[in-house]
Amino acid sequence: MRILGLDPGTATTGYGIVDVEEGEFTAVTYGVISTPAKTPMPQRLQQIQQELQQLIEEYQPDSVGIEEVFFGRNVTTAITVGQARGVLLLTIANAGLPIGEYSPPKIKDAVTGYGKADKAQVQLMVRNLLDLEETPRPDDAADGLAVAITHYHYQRFENLYD
């Protein structure tokens, strides 16, 4: 099974693609979709859509996990991230792929066993679970991989609760 994980953002959207076979994870690719801050928002969203579509076409994931927007104080940031997230969700839906959405505490819990883990703990577990020599950089790419791992864990138990 091949899973794409996404950490939405307008400046950088982190992504990670993992293959899972018999419960073993392998990192296929990871990175970020970056958009220039001075570019108008419609063009930034268009770039995010186009690059995600290219990733889907090239790597053919079976399903996609995406982080939910979670901002307590900065409403402006939440709105712009929400715009990017909407573009990502639409692109995934247009590709006909199943989507799972996860809050930051769910992602932390699925990857580390502790829903209040800090970023360094999540990155260390991503590195260990994927048997990587180095921690994925930038942080958004590691977060994309964490979302993919989370999606696998939730997806495999989904049918038990239907």
CSV table of N, CA and C in Angstrom, one decimal:
chain,number,residue,atom,x,y,z
A,1,MET,N,0.8,-1.2,0.0
A,1,MET,CA,0.0,0.0,0.0
A,1,MET,C,0.9,1.2,0.0
A,2,ARG,N,0.5,2.2,-0.8
A,2,ARG,CA,1.3,3.5,-0.9
A,2,ARG,C,0.4,4.6,-0.4
A,3,ILE,N,0.9,5.4,0.6
A,3,ILE,CA,0.2,6.4,1.2
A,3,ILE,C,0.9,7.8,1.1
A,4,LEU,N,0.2,8.8,0.7
A,4,LEU,CA,0.7,10.2,0.7
A,4,LEU,C,0.2,10.9,1.9
A,5,GLY,N,1.1,11.5,2.7
A,5,GLY,CA,0.7,12.3,3.8
A,5,GLY,C,1.0,13.8,3.5
A,6,LEU,N,0.1,14.7,3.9
A,6,LEU,CA,0.2,16.1,3.6
A,6,LEU,C,0.1,17.0,4.9
A,7,ASP,N,1.0,17.9,5.0
A,7,ASP,CA,1.0,18.9,6.1
A,7,ASP,C,0.7,20.3,5.4
A,8,PRO,N,-0.5,20.8,5.4
A,8,PRO,CA,-0.9,21.9,4.5
A,8,PRO,C,-0.2,23.2,5.0
A,9,GLY,N,0.0,24.1,4.0
A,9,GLY,CA,0.5,25.4,4.3
A,9,GLY,C,0.5,26.2,2.9
A,10,THR,N,0.5,27.5,3.0
A,10,THR,CA,0.6,28.3,1.8
A,10,THR,C,2.1,28.6,1.4
A,11,ALA,N,2.9,28.8,2.4
A,11,ALA,CA,4.3,29.0,2.1
A,11,ALA,C,5.0,27.7,1.8
A,12,THR,N,4.7,26.7,2.7
A,12,THR,CA,5.3,25.3,2.4
A,12,THR,C,4.2,24.3,2.8
A,13,THR,N,4.0,23.4,1.9
A,13,THR,CA,3.1,22.2,2.2
A,13,THR,C,4.1,21.0,2.2
A,14,GLY,N,4.1,20.4,3.4
A,14,GLY,CA,5.0,19.2,3.5
A,14,GLY,C,4.3,18.0,2.9
A,15,TYR,N,5.1,17.1,2.3
A,15,TYR,CA,4.5,15.9,1.8
A,15,TYR,C,5.5,14.7,2.1
A,16,GLY,N,4.9,13.6,2.3
A,16,GLY,CA,5.7,12.3,2.5
A,16,GLY,C,4.9,11.2,1.9
A,17,ILE,N,5.6,10.3,1.1
A,17,ILE,CA,5.0,9.2,0.6
A,17,ILE,C,5.7,7.9,1.1
A,18,VAL,N,4.9,7.0,1.7
A,18,VAL,CA,5.5,5.8,2.2
A,18,VAL,C,4.8,4.6,1.6
A,19,ASP,N,5.5,3.5,1.5
A,19,ASP,CA,5.0,2.2,1.2
A,19,ASP,C,4.9,1.4,2.4
A,20,VAL,N,3.8,0.7,2.6
A,20,VAL,CA,3.7,-0.2,3.7
A,20,VAL,C,3.4,-1.6,3.3
A,21,GLU,N,4.3,-2.5,3.7
A,21,GLU,CA,4.1,-3.9,3.4
A,21,GLU,C,4.3,-4.8,4.6
A,22,GLU,N,3.2,-5.5,5.0
A,22,GLU,CA,3.3,-6.3,6.2
A,22,GLU,C,3.7,-5.5,7.4
A,23,GLY,N,3.1,-4.3,7.5
A,23,GLY,CA,3.4,-3.4,8.7
A,23,GLY,C,4.7,-2.7,8.7
A,24,GLU,N,5.5,-2.9,7.7
A,24,GLU,CA,6.8,-2.3,7.6
A,24,GLU,C,6.8,-1.1,6.7
A,25,PHE,N,7.3,0.1,7.2
A,25,PHE,CA,7.2,1.3,6.4
A,25,PHE,C,8.5,1.5,5.6
A,26,THR,N,8.4,2.1,4.4
A,26,THR,CA,9.5,2.5,3.6
A,26,THR,C,9.2,3.9,3.0
A,27,ALA,N,10.1,4.8,3.2
A,27,ALA,CA,10.0,6.1,2.7
A,27,ALA,C,10.2,6.1,1.2
A,28,VAL,N,9.3,6.5,0.4
A,28,VAL,CA,9.5,6.6,-1.1
A,28,VAL,C,10.1,7.9,-1.5
A,29,THR,N,9.5,9.0,-1.0
A,29,THR,CA,9.9,10.3,-1.2
A,29,THR,C,9.3,11.3,-0.2
A,30,TYR,N,9.9,12.4,0.0
A,30,TYR,CA,9.4,13.4,0.9
A,30,TYR,C,10.0,14.8,0.5
A,31,GLY,N,9.3,15.8,0.9
A,31,GLY,CA,9.8,17.2,0.6
A,31,GLY,C,8.7,18.2,0.8
A,32,VAL,N,8.8,19.3,0.2
A,32,VAL,CA,7.8,20.4,0.4
A,32,VAL,C,7.5,21.0,-1.0
A,33,ILE,N,6.2,21.5,-1.0
A,33,ILE,CA,5.8,22.4,-2.1
A,33,ILE,C,5.9,23.8,-1.6
A,34,SER,N,6.8,24.6,-2.1
A,34,SER,CA,7.1,25.9,-1.6
A,34,SER,C,6.5,27.0,-2.6
A,35,THR,N,5.9,28.0,-2.1
A,35,THR,CA,5.4,29.1,-2.9
A,35,THR,C,6.0,30.4,-2.4
A,36,PRO,N,6.4,31.3,-3.3
A,36,PRO,CA,7.0,32.6,-2.9
A,36,PRO,C,6.0,33.5,-2.2
A,37,ALA,N,6.4,34.1,-1.1
A,37,ALA,CA,5.5,34.9,-0.3
A,37,ALA,C,5.0,36.1,-1.1
A,38,LYS,N,5.7,36.6,-2.1
A,38,LYS,CA,5.3,37.8,-2.8
A,38,LYS,C,4.4,37.5,-4.0
A,39,THR,N,4.2,36.2,-4.2
A,39,THR,CA,3.3,35.9,-5.3
A,39,THR,C,1.8,36.0,-4.8
A,40,PRO,N,0.9,36.5,-5.7
A,40,PRO,CA,-0.5,36.6,-5.3
A,40,PRO,C,-1.1,35.3,-4.9
A,41,MET,N,-2.0,35.3,-3.9
A,41,MET,CA,-2.5,34.1,-3.3
A,41,MET,C,-3.1,33.1,-4.4
A,42,PRO,N,-3.9,33.6,-5.4
A,42,PRO,CA,-4.5,32.7,-6.3
A,42,PRO,C,-3.4,31.9,-7.1
A,43,GLN,N,-2.3,32.5,-7.4
A,43,GLN,CA,-1.2,31.8,-8.1
A,43,GLN,C,-0.5,30.9,-7.2
A,44,ARG,N,-0.4,31.2,-5.9
A,44,ARG,CA,0.2,30.3,-4.9
A,44,ARG,C,-0.6,29.0,-4.8
A,45,LEU,N,-1.9,29.2,-4.7
A,45,LEU,CA,-2.8,28.1,-4.6
A,45,LEU,C,-2.8,27.2,-5.9
A,46,GLN,N,-2.7,27.9,-7.0
A,46,GLN,CA,-2.6,27.2,-8.3
A,46,GLN,C,-1.3,26.3,-8.3
A,47,GLN,N,-0.2,26.9,-7.9
A,47,GLN,CA,1.0,26.1,-7.8
A,47,GLN,C,0.9,24.9,-6.9
A,48,ILE,N,0.3,25.1,-5.8
A,48,ILE,CA,0.1,24.0,-4.8
A,48,ILE,C,-0.7,22.9,-5.5
A,49,GLN,N,-1.8,23.3,-6.2
A,49,GLN,CA,-2.6,22.3,-6.9
A,49,GLN,C,-1.8,21.5,-7.9
A,50,GLN,N,-1.1,22.3,-8.8
A,50,GLN,CA,-0.4,21.7,-9.9
A,50,GLN,C,0.7,20.7,-9.4
A,51,GLU,N,1.4,21.1,-8.3
A,51,GLU,CA,2.5,20.2,-7.8
A,51,GLU,C,2.0,19.0,-7.1
A,52,LEU,N,0.9,19.2,-6.4
A,52,LEU,CA,0.2,18.0,-5.8
A,52,LEU,C,-0.3,17.0,-6.9
A,53,GLN,N,-0.9,17.6,-7.9
A,53,GLN,CA,-1.4,16.7,-9.0
A,53,GLN,C,-0.2,16.0,-9.6
A,54,GLN,N,0.9,16.6,-9.8
A,54,GLN,CA,2.1,15.9,-10.4
A,54,GLN,C,2.6,14.8,-9.5
A,55,LEU,N,2.6,15.1,-8.2
A,55,LEU,CA,3.0,14.0,-7.2
A,55,LEU,C,2.1,12.8,-7.3
A,56,ILE,N,0.8,13.1,-7.3
A,56,ILE,CA,-0.2,12.0,-7.4
A,56,ILE,C,0.0,11.2,-8.7
A,57,GLU,N,0.2,11.9,-9.8
A,57,GLU,CA,0.4,11.2,-11.1
A,57,GLU,C,1.7,10.4,-11.1
A,58,GLU,N,2.7,10.9,-10.6
A,58,GLU,CA,4.0,10.3,-10.6
A,58,GLU,C,4.1,9.1,-9.6
A,59,TYR,N,3.5,9.2,-8.4
A,59,TYR,CA,3.7,8.2,-7.4
A,59,TYR,C,2.5,7.3,-7.2
A,60,GLN,N,1.4,7.6,-7.7
A,60,GLN,CA,0.2,6.8,-7.7
A,60,GLN,C,-0.2,6.3,-6.3
A,61,PRO,N,-0.4,7.2,-5.3
A,61,PRO,CA,-0.8,6.7,-3.9
A,61,PRO,C,-2.1,6.0,-4.0
A,62,ASP,N,-2.3,5.1,-3.0
A,62,ASP,CA,-3.6,4.4,-2.9
A,62,ASP,C,-4.6,5.2,-2.0
A,63,SER,N,-4.1,6.0,-1.1
A,63,SER,CA,-4.9,6.9,-0.3
A,63,SER,C,-4.0,8.0,0.3
A,64,VAL,N,-4.7,9.0,0.9
A,64,VAL,CA,-4.0,10.2,1.3
A,64,VAL,C,-4.5,10.6,2.7
A,65,GLY,N,-3.5,11.0,3.5
A,65,GLY,CA,-3.9,11.5,4.9
A,65,GLY,C,-3.5,13.0,4.8
A,66,ILE,N,-4.2,13.8,5.5
A,66,ILE,CA,-4.0,15.3,5.6
A,66,ILE,C,-4.2,15.8,7.0
A,67,GLU,N,-3.3,16.7,7.4
A,67,GLU,CA,-3.5,17.3,8.7
A,67,GLU,C,-4.6,18.3,8.7
A,68,GLU,N,-5.4,18.3,9.8
A,68,GLU,CA,-6.4,19.3,10.0
A,68,GLU,C,-5.8,20.6,10.4
A,69,VAL,N,-6.5,21.7,10.1
A,69,VAL,CA,-6.0,23.0,10.6
A,69,VAL,C,-6.2,23.1,12.1
A,70,PHE,N,-5.2,23.6,12.7
A,70,PHE,CA,-5.2,23.7,14.2
A,70,PHE,C,-4.4,24.9,14.6
A,71,PHE,N,-5.1,26.1,14.7
A,71,PHE,CA,-4.5,27.3,15.2
A,71,PHE,C,-5.3,27.9,16.3
A,72,GLY,N,-4.8,28.1,17.4
A,72,GLY,CA,-5.5,28.7,18.5
A,72,GLY,C,-5.6,30.2,18.5
A,73,ARG,N,-4.6,30.9,18.0
A,73,ARG,CA,-4.6,32.3,18.2
A,73,ARG,C,-4.6,33.1,16.9
A,74,ASN,N,-3.9,32.6,15.9
A,74,ASN,CA,-3.7,33.4,14.7
A,74,ASN,C,-4.7,33.1,13.6
A,75,VAL,N,-5.8,33.9,13.6
A,75,VAL,CA,-6.9,33.6,12.7
A,75,VAL,C,-6.4,33.8,11.2
A,76,THR,N,-5.6,34.8,10.9
A,76,THR,CA,-5.2,35.0,9.6
A,76,THR,C,-4.4,33.8,9.0
A,77,THR,N,-3.5,33.2,9.8
A,77,THR,CA,-2.8,32.0,9.4
A,77,THR,C,-3.7,30.9,9.2
A,78,ALA,N,-4.7,30.7,10.1
A,78,ALA,CA,-5.7,29.6,10.0
A,78,ALA,C,-6.4,29.8,8.6
A,79,ILE,N,-6.8,31.0,8.3
A,79,ILE,CA,-7.6,31.2,7.0
A,79,ILE,C,-6.7,30.8,5.8
A,80,THR,N,-5.5,31.3,5.8
A,80,THR,CA,-4.6,31.0,4.6
A,80,THR,C,-4.3,29.5,4.5
A,81,VAL,N,-4.0,28.9,5.7
A,81,VAL,CA,-3.7,27.5,5.6
A,81,VAL,C,-5.0,26.7,5.2
A,82,GLY,N,-6.2,27.2,5.6
A,82,GLY,CA,-7.4,26.6,5.2
A,82,GLY,C,-7.6,26.7,3.7
A,83,GLN,N,-7.2,27.8,3.1
A,83,GLN,CA,-7.3,27.9,1.7
A,83,GLN,C,-6.4,26.9,1.0
A,84,ALA,N,-5.2,26.7,1.4
A,84,ALA,CA,-4.3,25.7,0.9
A,84,ALA,C,-4.9,24.3,1.1
A,85,ARG,N,-5.4,24.1,2.3
A,85,ARG,CA,-6.0,22.8,2.6
A,85,ARG,C,-7.2,22.5,1.7
A,86,GLY,N,-8.0,23.5,1.4
A,86,GLY,CA,-9.1,23.3,0.5
A,86,GLY,C,-8.7,22.9,-0.9
A,87,VAL,N,-7.6,23.5,-1.4
A,87,VAL,CA,-7.0,23.2,-2.7
A,87,VAL,C,-6.5,21.7,-2.7
A,88,LEU,N,-5.8,21.4,-1.6
A,88,LEU,CA,-5.3,20.0,-1.5
A,88,LEU,C,-6.5,19.0,-1.5
A,89,LEU,N,-7.5,19.2,-0.7
A,89,LEU,CA,-8.6,18.3,-0.6
A,89,LEU,C,-9.3,18.2,-2.0
A,90,LEU,N,-9.5,19.3,-2.7
A,90,LEU,CA,-10.2,19.2,-4.0
A,90,LEU,C,-9.3,18.4,-5.0
A,91,THR,N,-8.0,18.6,-5.0
A,91,THR,CA,-7.1,17.9,-5.9
A,91,THR,C,-7.2,16.4,-5.6
A,92,ILE,N,-7.2,16.0,-4.3
A,92,ILE,CA,-7.2,14.6,-3.9
A,92,ILE,C,-8.6,14.0,-4.3
A,93,ALA,N,-9.7,14.8,-4.1
A,93,ALA,CA,-11.0,14.3,-4.5
A,93,ALA,C,-11.1,14.1,-6.0
A,94,ASN,N,-10.6,15.1,-6.7
A,94,ASN,CA,-10.6,15.0,-8.2
A,94,ASN,C,-9.8,13.8,-8.7
A,95,ALA,N,-8.8,13.3,-7.9
A,95,ALA,CA,-8.0,12.2,-8.3
A,95,ALA,C,-8.7,10.9,-7.9
A,96,GLY,N,-9.8,11.0,-7.2
A,96,GLY,CA,-10.6,9.8,-6.8
A,96,GLY,C,-10.0,9.0,-5.7
A,97,LEU,N,-9.2,9.7,-4.8
A,97,LEU,CA,-8.4,9.0,-3.8
A,97,LEU,C,-9.2,9.1,-2.4
A,98,PRO,N,-9.2,8.0,-1.6
A,98,PRO,CA,-9.7,8.1,-0.3
A,98,PRO,C,-8.9,9.1,0.6
A,99,ILE,N,-9.5,9.8,1.4
A,99,ILE,CA,-8.9,10.9,2.3
A,99,ILE,C,-9.1,10.6,3.7
A,100,GLY,N,-8.1,10.7,4.6
A,100,GLY,CA,-8.3,10.7,6.0
A,100,GLY,C,-7.7,12.0,6.5
A,101,GLU,N,-8.5,12.6,7.5
A,101,GLU,CA,-8.1,13.9,8.1
A,101,GLU,C,-7.8,13.7,9.6
A,102,TYR,N,-6.7,14.3,10.0
A,102,TYR,CA,-6.2,14.0,11.4
A,102,TYR,C,-5.7,15.3,12.1
A,103,SER,N,-6.1,15.4,13.3
A,103,SER,CA,-5.7,16.5,14.2
A,103,SER,C,-4.2,16.3,14.6
A,104,PRO,N,-3.5,17.4,14.9
A,104,PRO,CA,-2.1,17.3,15.4
A,104,PRO,C,-2.0,16.3,16.6
A,105,PRO,N,-2.9,16.4,17.6
A,105,PRO,CA,-2.7,15.4,18.7
A,105,PRO,C,-2.9,13.9,18.2
A,106,LYS,N,-3.8,13.7,17.3
A,106,LYS,CA,-3.9,12.3,16.7
A,106,LYS,C,-2.6,11.9,16.0
A,107,ILE,N,-2.0,12.8,15.3
A,107,ILE,CA,-0.8,12.4,14.6
A,107,ILE,C,0.3,12.1,15.6
A,108,LYS,N,0.5,13.0,16.6
A,108,LYS,CA,1.5,12.8,17.6
A,108,LYS,C,1.3,11.5,18.3
A,109,ASP,N,0.0,11.2,18.6
A,109,ASP,CA,-0.3,9.9,19.3
A,109,ASP,C,0.0,8.7,18.5
A,110,ALA,N,-0.4,8.8,17.2
A,110,ALA,CA,-0.1,7.6,16.3
A,110,ALA,C,1.3,7.3,16.1
A,111,VAL,N,2.1,8.4,16.0
A,111,VAL,CA,3.6,8.2,15.7
A,111,VAL,C,4.4,8.0,17.0
A,112,THR,N,4.1,8.7,18.1
A,112,THR,CA,4.9,8.5,19.3
A,112,THR,C,4.3,7.8,20.4
A,113,GLY,N,2.9,7.7,20.4
A,113,GLY,CA,2.2,7.1,21.5
A,113,GLY,C,1.8,8.1,22.6
A,114,TYR,N,2.1,9.4,22.3
A,114,TYR,CA,1.8,10.5,23.2
A,114,TYR,C,1.3,11.7,22.4
A,115,GLY,N,0.0,12.0,22.7
A,115,GLY,CA,-0.7,13.1,21.9
A,115,GLY,C,-0.1,14.5,22.1
A,116,LYS,N,0.7,14.7,23.1
A,116,LYS,CA,1.3,16.0,23.4
A,116,LYS,C,2.8,16.0,23.2
A,117,ALA,N,3.3,15.1,22.4
A,117,ALA,CA,4.7,15.0,22.0
A,117,ALA,C,5.2,16.3,21.3
A,118,ASP,N,6.4,16.6,21.5
A,118,ASP,CA,6.9,17.8,20.8
A,118,ASP,C,7.4,17.4,19.5
A,119,LYS,N,7.8,18.5,18.7
A,119,LYS,CA,8.2,18.3,17.3
A,119,LYS,C,9.4,17.4,17.2
A,120,ALA,N,10.4,17.5,18.1
A,120,ALA,CA,11.6,16.7,18.0
A,120,ALA,C,11.3,15.2,18.3
A,121,GLN,N,10.3,14.9,19.2
A,121,GLN,CA,10.0,13.5,19.4
A,121,GLN,C,9.3,12.9,18.2
A,122,VAL,N,8.4,13.7,17.6
A,122,VAL,CA,7.7,13.2,16.4
A,122,VAL,C,8.8,12.9,15.3
A,123,GLN,N,9.7,13.9,15.1
A,123,GLN,CA,10.7,13.7,14.0
A,123,GLN,C,11.6,12.5,14.3
A,124,LEU,N,12.0,12.3,15.6
A,124,LEU,CA,12.8,11.1,15.9
A,124,LEU,C,12.1,9.8,15.6
A,125,MET,N,10.8,9.7,15.9
A,125,MET,CA,10.0,8.5,15.7
A,125,MET,C,9.8,8.3,14.2
A,126,VAL,N,9.6,9.4,13.4
A,126,VAL,CA,9.5,9.2,12.0
A,126,VAL,C,10.8,8.7,11.4
A,127,ARG,N,11.9,9.2,11.9
A,127,ARG,CA,13.2,8.7,11.4
A,127,ARG,C,13.4,7.2,11.8
A,128,ASN,N,13.0,6.8,13.0
A,128,ASN,CA,13.2,5.5,13.4
A,128,ASN,C,12.2,4.5,12.7
A,129,LEU,N,10.9,4.9,12.6
A,129,LEU,CA,10.0,4.1,11.9
A,129,LEU,C,10.3,3.8,10.5
A,130,LEU,N,10.9,4.8,9.8
A,130,LEU,CA,11.2,4.7,8.4
A,130,LEU,C,12.7,4.3,8.2
A,131,ASP,N,13.4,4.0,9.3
A,131,ASP,CA,14.8,3.6,9.2
A,131,ASP,C,15.6,4.5,8.3
A,132,LEU,N,15.5,5.8,8.6
A,132,LEU,CA,16.2,6.8,7.8
A,132,LEU,C,17.5,7.2,8.6
A,133,GLU,N,18.6,7.5,7.8
A,133,GLU,CA,19.9,7.9,8.4
A,133,GLU,C,19.8,9.2,9.1
A,134,GLU,N,19.0,10.1,8.5
A,134,GLU,CA,18.9,11.5,9.1
A,134,GLU,C,17.4,11.8,9.2
A,135,THR,N,17.2,12.8,10.1
A,135,THR,CA,15.8,13.3,10.2
A,135,THR,C,15.4,14.1,9.0
A,136,PRO,N,14.2,13.8,8.4
A,136,PRO,CA,13.8,14.5,7.2
A,136,PRO,C,13.8,16.0,7.4
A,137,ARG,N,14.2,16.8,6.5
A,137,ARG,CA,14.2,18.2,6.5
A,137,ARG,C,13.6,18.7,5.2
A,138,PRO,N,12.9,19.8,5.2
A,138,PRO,CA,12.6,20.6,6.4
A,138,PRO,C,11.5,19.9,7.3
A,139,ASP,N,11.2,20.6,8.4
A,139,ASP,CA,10.3,20.0,9.3
A,139,ASP,C,8.9,19.6,8.7
A,140,ASP,N,8.5,20.4,7.7
A,140,ASP,CA,7.2,20.2,7.1
A,140,ASP,C,7.2,18.8,6.3
A,141,ALA,N,8.4,18.4,5.8
A,141,ALA,CA,8.5,17.1,5.1
A,141,ALA,C,8.4,16.0,6.1
A,142,ALA,N,9.0,16.2,7.3
A,142,ALA,CA,8.9,15.1,8.4
A,142,ALA,C,7.4,15.0,8.8
A,143,ASP,N,6.7,16.2,8.9
A,143,ASP,CA,5.3,16.2,9.3
A,143,ASP,C,4.5,15.5,8.2
A,144,GLY,N,4.8,15.6,6.9
A,144,GLY,CA,4.1,14.9,5.9
A,144,GLY,C,4.2,13.4,6.1
A,145,LEU,N,5.4,13.0,6.4
A,145,LEU,CA,5.7,11.5,6.6
A,145,LEU,C,4.9,11.1,7.8
A,146,ALA,N,4.9,11.9,8.9
A,146,ALA,CA,4.1,11.5,10.1
A,146,ALA,C,2.6,11.4,9.8
A,147,VAL,N,2.1,12.2,8.9
A,147,VAL,CA,0.7,12.1,8.6
A,147,VAL,C,0.5,10.8,7.8
A,148,ALA,N,1.4,10.4,6.9
A,148,ALA,CA,1.2,9.2,6.1
A,148,ALA,C,1.2,8.0,7.1
A,149,ILE,N,2.1,8.0,8.1
A,149,ILE,CA,2.2,6.9,9.0
A,149,ILE,C,0.9,6.8,9.8
A,150,THR,N,0.4,8.0,10.3
A,150,THR,CA,-0.9,8.1,11.0
A,150,THR,C,-2.0,7.5,10.2
A,151,HIS,N,-2.1,7.9,8.9
A,151,HIS,CA,-3.2,7.5,8.0
A,151,HIS,C,-3.2,5.9,7.9
A,152,TYR,N,-2.0,5.3,7.8
A,152,TYR,CA,-2.0,3.9,7.8
A,152,TYR,C,-2.6,3.3,9.0
A,153,HIS,N,-2.2,3.8,10.2
A,153,HIS,CA,-2.7,3.2,11.4
A,153,HIS,C,-4.2,3.3,11.6
A,154,TYR,N,-4.7,4.5,11.2
A,154,TYR,CA,-6.2,4.7,11.3
A,154,TYR,C,-6.9,3.9,10.3
A,155,GLN,N,-6.4,3.9,9.0
A,155,GLN,CA,-7.1,3.2,7.9
A,155,GLN,C,-7.2,1.7,8.1
A,156,ARG,N,-6.2,1.1,8.7
A,156,ARG,CA,-6.3,-0.4,8.8
A,156,ARG,C,-7.3,-0.8,9.9
A,157,PHE,N,-7.7,0.1,10.8
A,157,PHE,CA,-8.7,-0.2,11.8
A,157,PHE,C,-10.1,0.3,11.4
A,158,GLU,N,-10.2,1.1,10.3
A,158,GLU,CA,-11.4,1.7,9.9
A,158,GLU,C,-12.5,0.7,9.8
A,159,ASN,N,-12.3,-0.4,9.1
A,159,ASN,CA,-13.3,-1.4,8.8
A,159,ASN,C,-13.9,-2.0,10.1
A,160,LEU,N,-13.1,-2.1,11.1
A,160,LEU,CA,-13.5,-2.6,12.4
A,160,LEU,C,-14.7,-1.8,13.0
A,161,TYR,N,-14.7,-0.6,12.7
A,161,TYR,CA,-15.7,0.3,13.3
A,161,TYR,C,-16.9,0.7,12.4
A,162,ASP,N,-16.9,0.2,11.2
A,162,ASP,CA,-18.0,0.4,10.3
A,162,ASP,C,-19.2,-0.4,10.6
